[in-house]
Amino acid sequence: MKAVVAEAYGPPESLTVRRMPVPVPGPGQIQVRVRAAALNPADLRMVEGAMHELAPLTFPHVPGSDFAGTVVALGDGVSRFTVGDEVFGLGLPRAAVAMATISSDPPSLTTGTMAEYAVFDADTPALAPRPAELAVEHAASLPMAALTALPVMRMGRFQPDETVLVIGATGGVGSTVVPLLAAAKAHVIATAAATDQPYIRSLGATEVIDHHADDVVGETLRRHPGGIAAVVNLAVPGDRLVAFGEAVRPGGRIVNVAFPKPDPAAFGRDDLTVETAFMTAHGGDLTRIAAHAIDGSLPAAIGRRYRLEDGARAYRELIAEHTRGKLIVVMDEQA
């Protein structure tokens, strides 16, 4: 099979596309013919060695977590899926079992989705059947972003007509959080470059602040002098988030996703709730996400599409170029 491969720790430029043995499912595992896979910055952080202590990779390593595909083989003891089932979801590298255990129970592990075939553990809430009404590429774009967005929504407890500032709205998670907030009837202010404003408004943002041209905190308070109900931070390093607390009215909250996470005590306010959300998968989450996608409340946010033979280039462009939503690799050939 063809796959995107890292031969050792290194930058995105070190990735290549070459042939690898097709992975074989063991007990409790399924083999999936991958039809589409989405890129995530975490794929590259692992390849670069930034997570070496937590997830020491073995090489050659196939990156990739998000996918949609078809079950083609079953390991012993698998009863949840059958051959021919259409599925979608995510898995983390087997070296990242500690991280995977936090994200889902049982953990979801994979041989890597940037390949024509991948193996997954079957009994995990991070995998689910793909409804026929949900397009393959749309399904592949959703798992990691949406399984991060859902904890944000649960933690934020957003109410209709509440004003919520979303920092970093154009990325994969932002392109999921904004429409979910809009579906919850929140008043969404999103930060984005001027060229991205039509895109962000199409996802449901009511207002947009150009983070390149404006002081985001000052502009937010100019438009909403009494302060806003909440901030969702998807981009600013948590230790630089304190200034944004000035835009939040008494009794408000900040929900953070970015690393490093902020210290609540640094804000110096007892009336402000500051929490950090992590990607997690509970039973039924992917089914709920699929339903949002099918009814139109979670539109496809696909920035660019690539063939597998261009998968290494896609990772380079993920870092080097401005992107909207998710970058998707489509598997055109199977071998």
Coordinates of C-alpha atoms in Angstrom, one line a residue:
M1 CA 0.0 0.0 0.0
K2 CA 1.0 3.6 -0.4
A3 CA 1.4 5.8 2.7
V4 CA 2.9 9.0 4.0
V5 CA 5.9 8.0 6.0
A6 CA 8.4 9.5 8.5
E7 CA 11.7 7.5 8.7
A8 CA 12.9 9.4 11.8
Y9 CA 12.0 12.5 13.9
G10 CA 12.2 15.6 11.7
P11 CA 10.4 18.5 10.1
P12 CA 7.5 18.2 7.6
E13 CA 10.0 18.3 4.7
S14 CA 11.3 14.9 5.8
L15 CA 8.0 13.1 5.1
T16 CA 7.8 11.0 2.0
V17 CA 5.2 8.9 0.2
R18 CA 6.2 5.3 -0.3
R19 CA 5.0 1.7 -0.2
M20 CA 4.5 0.0 3.1
P21 CA 3.2 -3.4 4.1
V22 CA -0.6 -3.6 4.6
P23 CA -1.3 -3.7 8.4
V24 CA -3.0 -6.8 9.6
P25 CA -5.7 -6.7 12.3
G26 CA -5.1 -8.5 15.6
P27 CA -7.6 -9.6 18.2
G28 CA -10.2 -6.9 18.8
Q29 CA -9.1 -4.9 15.8
I30 CA -10.5 -4.0 12.4
Q31 CA -8.7 -3.3 9.1
V32 CA -10.1 -0.3 7.2
R33 CA -9.6 0.7 3.6
V34 CA -9.2 4.4 4.1
R35 CA -11.1 6.5 1.7
A36 CA -10.2 10.0 3.1
A37 CA -8.2 11.3 5.9
A38 CA -7.7 14.7 7.5
L39 CA -4.5 16.4 8.6
N40 CA -4.0 17.7 12.1
P41 CA -1.1 19.8 13.5
A42 CA -0.7 17.2 16.2
D43 CA 0.4 14.7 13.6
L44 CA 3.4 16.9 12.9
R45 CA 4.2 17.7 16.5
M46 CA 4.6 14.0 17.0
V47 CA 6.8 13.6 13.9
E48 CA 9.0 16.5 15.0
G49 CA 9.6 14.9 18.4
A50 CA 7.7 17.5 20.5
M51 CA 5.8 14.7 22.2
H52 CA 8.7 12.2 22.4
E53 CA 8.5 11.7 26.1
L54 CA 4.7 11.1 26.1
A55 CA 4.5 9.3 22.8
P56 CA 7.9 7.8 21.7
L57 CA 7.4 6.8 18.1
T58 CA 8.8 3.8 16.3
F59 CA 9.9 4.2 12.7
P60 CA 8.9 4.0 9.9
H61 CA 5.9 5.9 11.2
V62 CA 2.6 6.6 9.3
P63 CA 1.0 9.8 10.6
G64 CA -2.7 10.6 10.6
S65 CA -5.7 10.2 13.0
D66 CA -8.9 11.3 11.3
F67 CA -10.5 9.1 8.7
A68 CA -13.5 7.7 6.9
G69 CA -13.4 4.3 5.2
T70 CA -14.7 0.8 4.8
V71 CA -14.1 -2.2 7.0
V72 CA -12.4 -4.9 5.0
A73 CA -11.2 -7.4 7.6
L74 CA -11.8 -8.3 11.2
G75 CA -9.6 -9.6 14.0
D76 CA -10.7 -12.3 16.4
G77 CA -13.4 -11.3 18.8
V78 CA -14.8 -8.3 16.9
S79 CA -18.6 -8.2 17.0
R80 CA -19.3 -4.5 16.7
F81 CA -18.5 -4.2 13.0
T82 CA -18.8 -6.4 10.0
V83 CA -16.9 -6.5 6.7
G84 CA -18.3 -3.8 4.4
D85 CA -19.4 -1.4 7.1
E86 CA -18.7 2.3 6.4
V87 CA -17.0 3.9 9.4
F88 CA -15.4 7.1 10.5
G89 CA -13.5 8.4 13.5
L90 CA -10.0 8.7 14.8
G91 CA -7.1 6.8 16.3
L92 CA -3.9 7.9 17.9
P93 CA -0.5 6.2 17.3
R94 CA 0.1 3.1 19.4
A95 CA 3.0 4.9 21.1
A96 CA 0.5 7.5 22.4
V97 CA -1.5 5.0 24.4
A98 CA -1.3 7.3 27.5
M99 CA -2.9 10.2 25.5
A100 CA -5.4 7.9 23.9
T101 CA -6.5 6.6 27.3
I102 CA -7.4 10.1 28.4
S103 CA -9.2 10.8 25.1
S104 CA -11.5 7.8 25.0
D105 CA -12.3 4.7 27.0
P106 CA -11.4 2.2 25.7
P107 CA -8.6 4.0 23.9
S108 CA -8.6 4.4 20.2
L109 CA -5.3 3.5 18.5
T110 CA -4.3 3.1 14.9
T111 CA -1.4 2.3 12.6
G112 CA -1.9 5.7 10.9
T113 CA -4.6 7.0 8.6
M114 CA -2.4 8.7 5.9
A115 CA -2.3 5.3 4.1
E116 CA -4.5 3.2 1.9
Y117 CA -5.2 0.8 4.8
A118 CA -5.1 1.3 8.6
V119 CA -5.9 -0.9 11.6
F120 CA -8.0 0.3 14.5
D121 CA -9.2 -1.0 17.8
A122 CA -12.9 -1.8 17.3
D123 CA -14.5 -1.2 20.7
T124 CA -13.9 2.5 21.2
P125 CA -16.3 5.5 21.2
A126 CA -13.9 7.3 18.8
L127 CA -15.1 5.1 15.9
A128 CA -18.7 5.0 14.6
P129 CA -20.7 3.9 11.6
R130 CA -20.8 6.5 8.8
P131 CA -24.4 7.3 7.8
A132 CA -25.0 7.1 4.0
E133 CA -26.2 10.7 4.1
L134 CA -22.8 11.9 5.4
A135 CA -20.2 12.3 2.6
V136 CA -16.9 10.6 3.0
E137 CA -14.8 13.7 2.9
H138 CA -17.1 15.5 5.3
A139 CA -16.9 12.6 7.7
A140 CA -13.1 12.5 7.6
S141 CA -12.9 16.2 8.4
L142 CA -14.9 16.0 11.6
P143 CA -13.6 13.6 14.3
M144 CA -10.7 15.4 16.1
A145 CA -12.1 18.9 15.6
A146 CA -15.6 18.0 16.6
L147 CA -14.5 15.8 19.6
T148 CA -12.7 18.9 20.8
A149 CA -15.6 21.2 20.1
L150 CA -18.1 19.1 22.0
P151 CA -16.2 19.3 25.3
V152 CA -15.9 23.1 24.7
M153 CA -19.7 23.3 24.3
R154 CA -20.3 21.2 27.4
M155 CA -17.8 23.1 29.5
G156 CA -19.1 26.5 28.3
R157 CA -22.8 25.9 28.9
F158 CA -23.6 28.5 26.3
Q159 CA -27.1 30.0 26.4
P160 CA -29.2 31.6 23.6
D161 CA -28.3 35.3 23.0
E162 CA -25.1 35.1 25.0
T163 CA -22.2 36.9 23.3
V164 CA -19.2 34.6 22.9
L165 CA -15.8 35.6 21.4
V166 CA -14.0 32.8 19.5
I167 CA -10.3 33.4 19.1
G168 CA -8.8 31.5 16.2
A169 CA -12.1 30.7 14.4
T170 CA -10.7 29.7 11.0
G171 CA -9.0 26.5 11.9
G172 CA -10.5 23.0 12.1
V173 CA -11.8 23.3 15.7
G174 CA -13.0 26.9 15.1
S175 CA -14.8 25.9 12.0
T176 CA -16.7 23.4 14.2
V177 CA -17.2 25.5 17.3
V178 CA -18.6 28.5 15.4
P179 CA -21.5 26.6 13.8
L180 CA -22.2 24.7 17.0
L181 CA -22.5 28.0 18.9
A182 CA -24.7 29.4 16.2
A183 CA -26.9 26.4 16.4
A184 CA -27.1 27.0 20.2
K185 CA -28.3 30.6 19.2
A186 CA -25.3 32.3 20.8
H187 CA -24.2 35.7 19.4
V188 CA -20.8 34.8 18.0
I189 CA -17.9 37.2 17.6
A190 CA -15.0 35.5 15.7
T191 CA -11.5 36.7 15.1
A192 CA -10.2 36.2 11.6
A193 CA -8.2 38.0 8.9
A194 CA -10.2 40.3 6.6
T195 CA -10.0 37.9 3.7
D196 CA -11.6 35.2 5.9
Q197 CA -14.6 37.2 7.1
P198 CA -17.1 35.9 4.5
Y199 CA -16.1 32.3 5.3
I200 CA -16.5 32.8 9.1
R201 CA -19.8 34.6 8.6
S202 CA -21.0 31.7 6.5
L203 CA -20.4 29.4 9.4
G204 CA -22.6 31.4 11.7
A205 CA -20.5 34.3 13.2
T206 CA -22.6 37.4 13.7
E207 CA -19.5 39.7 14.1
V208 CA -15.9 39.4 13.0
I209 CA -12.8 41.2 14.3
D210 CA -9.7 41.4 12.2
H211 CA -7.1 40.2 14.6
H212 CA -4.3 41.6 12.3
A213 CA -5.7 45.1 12.2
D214 CA -7.5 45.5 15.6
D215 CA -6.8 45.3 19.3
V216 CA -9.2 42.4 19.8
V217 CA -9.9 43.2 23.5
G218 CA -10.3 46.9 22.8
E219 CA -12.5 46.4 19.8
T220 CA -14.7 43.8 21.7
L221 CA -15.3 46.3 24.5
R222 CA -15.9 49.1 22.1
R223 CA -18.7 47.1 20.5
H224 CA -19.9 45.6 23.9
P225 CA -19.1 48.1 26.6
G226 CA -20.6 46.0 29.3
G227 CA -18.4 43.0 28.4
I228 CA -19.3 39.6 27.0
A229 CA -20.4 36.4 28.5
A230 CA -17.5 34.1 27.4
V231 CA -14.3 33.7 25.5
V232 CA -13.4 30.5 23.6
N233 CA -9.7 30.4 23.0
L234 CA -8.4 28.1 20.2
A235 CA -5.2 29.9 19.2
V236 CA -3.6 32.2 21.8
P237 CA -1.1 30.4 24.1
G238 CA -2.9 30.1 27.4
D239 CA -0.2 31.9 29.3
R240 CA -0.9 35.0 27.1
L241 CA -4.7 34.9 27.6
V242 CA -5.0 37.0 30.7
A243 CA -5.6 40.2 28.8
F244 CA -8.7 38.7 27.2
G245 CA -10.3 38.4 30.6
E246 CA -10.8 42.2 30.5
A247 CA -13.5 41.6 27.9
V248 CA -15.5 39.2 30.0
R249 CA -18.2 40.6 32.3
P250 CA -18.5 39.6 35.9
G251 CA -19.6 36.0 36.3
G252 CA -18.4 35.2 32.8
R253 CA -16.1 32.4 31.7
I254 CA -13.2 31.5 29.5
V255 CA -12.9 28.1 27.8
N256 CA -9.4 27.3 26.6
V257 CA -8.1 24.7 24.1
A258 CA -4.6 26.1 23.4
F259 CA -1.4 24.9 25.0
P260 CA -0.1 25.8 27.5
K261 CA -3.2 26.0 29.5
P262 CA -3.8 29.2 31.5
D263 CA -3.5 29.4 35.3
P264 CA -6.9 30.6 36.5
A265 CA -5.1 32.4 39.4
A266 CA -3.2 34.6 36.9
F267 CA -6.5 36.4 36.0
G268 CA -6.8 37.7 39.6
R269 CA -10.6 37.5 39.5
D270 CA -12.8 35.3 41.7
D271 CA -15.8 36.0 39.5
L272 CA -14.3 34.5 36.3
T273 CA -14.4 30.8 35.5
V274 CA -11.3 29.6 33.5
E275 CA -11.3 26.0 32.3
T276 CA -9.4 24.0 29.6
A277 CA -11.1 21.5 27.4
F278 CA -9.4 18.4 25.9
M279 CA -10.4 16.2 23.0
T280 CA -12.5 13.4 24.4
A281 CA -14.9 10.8 22.9
H282 CA -17.9 9.5 24.8
G283 CA -20.4 7.0 23.5
G284 CA -22.7 8.5 21.0
D285 CA -20.6 11.6 20.4
L286 CA -19.7 10.8 16.8
T287 CA -23.3 9.8 16.1
R288 CA -24.4 13.2 17.4
I289 CA -21.7 14.9 15.3
A290 CA -22.9 13.1 12.2
A291 CA -26.5 14.2 12.8
H292 CA -25.4 17.8 13.0
A293 CA -23.5 17.4 9.8
I294 CA -26.4 15.8 8.0
D295 CA -29.0 18.5 9.1
G296 CA -26.7 21.3 8.0
S297 CA -25.8 22.7 11.4
L298 CA -22.2 21.5 11.0
P299 CA -21.3 22.3 7.4
A300 CA -18.3 20.8 5.7
A301 CA -15.3 23.0 6.4
I302 CA -12.7 21.6 4.0
G303 CA -10.0 24.1 2.9
R304 CA -8.2 22.0 0.4
R305 CA -8.1 18.4 -1.0
Y306 CA -5.0 16.4 -2.0
R307 CA -4.3 13.0 -3.5
L308 CA -2.4 10.5 -1.3
E309 CA 0.7 10.9 -3.6
D310 CA 0.7 14.6 -2.5
G311 CA 0.2 13.8 1.2
A312 CA 3.7 14.9 2.2
R313 CA 3.2 18.2 0.4
A314 CA -0.1 18.6 2.2
Y315 CA 1.6 18.4 5.6
R316 CA 4.2 21.0 4.5
E317 CA 1.4 23.4 3.4
L318 CA -0.5 22.8 6.6
I319 CA 2.4 24.5 8.5
A320 CA 3.6 26.9 5.8
E321 CA 0.4 28.3 4.4
H322 CA -2.7 29.9 5.9
T323 CA -5.6 27.4 5.9
R324 CA -9.3 27.4 6.5
G325 CA -11.0 24.5 8.0
K326 CA -9.4 21.1 7.4
L327 CA -7.1 19.8 4.7
I328 CA -8.2 16.4 3.4
V329 CA -6.2 13.6 1.6
V330 CA -8.3 11.4 -0.6
M331 CA -7.1 7.9 -1.4
D332 CA -7.4 7.4 -5.1
E333 CA -5.7 4.1 -5.5
Q334 CA -5.7 0.9 -3.5
A335 CA -3.0 -1.7 -3.4

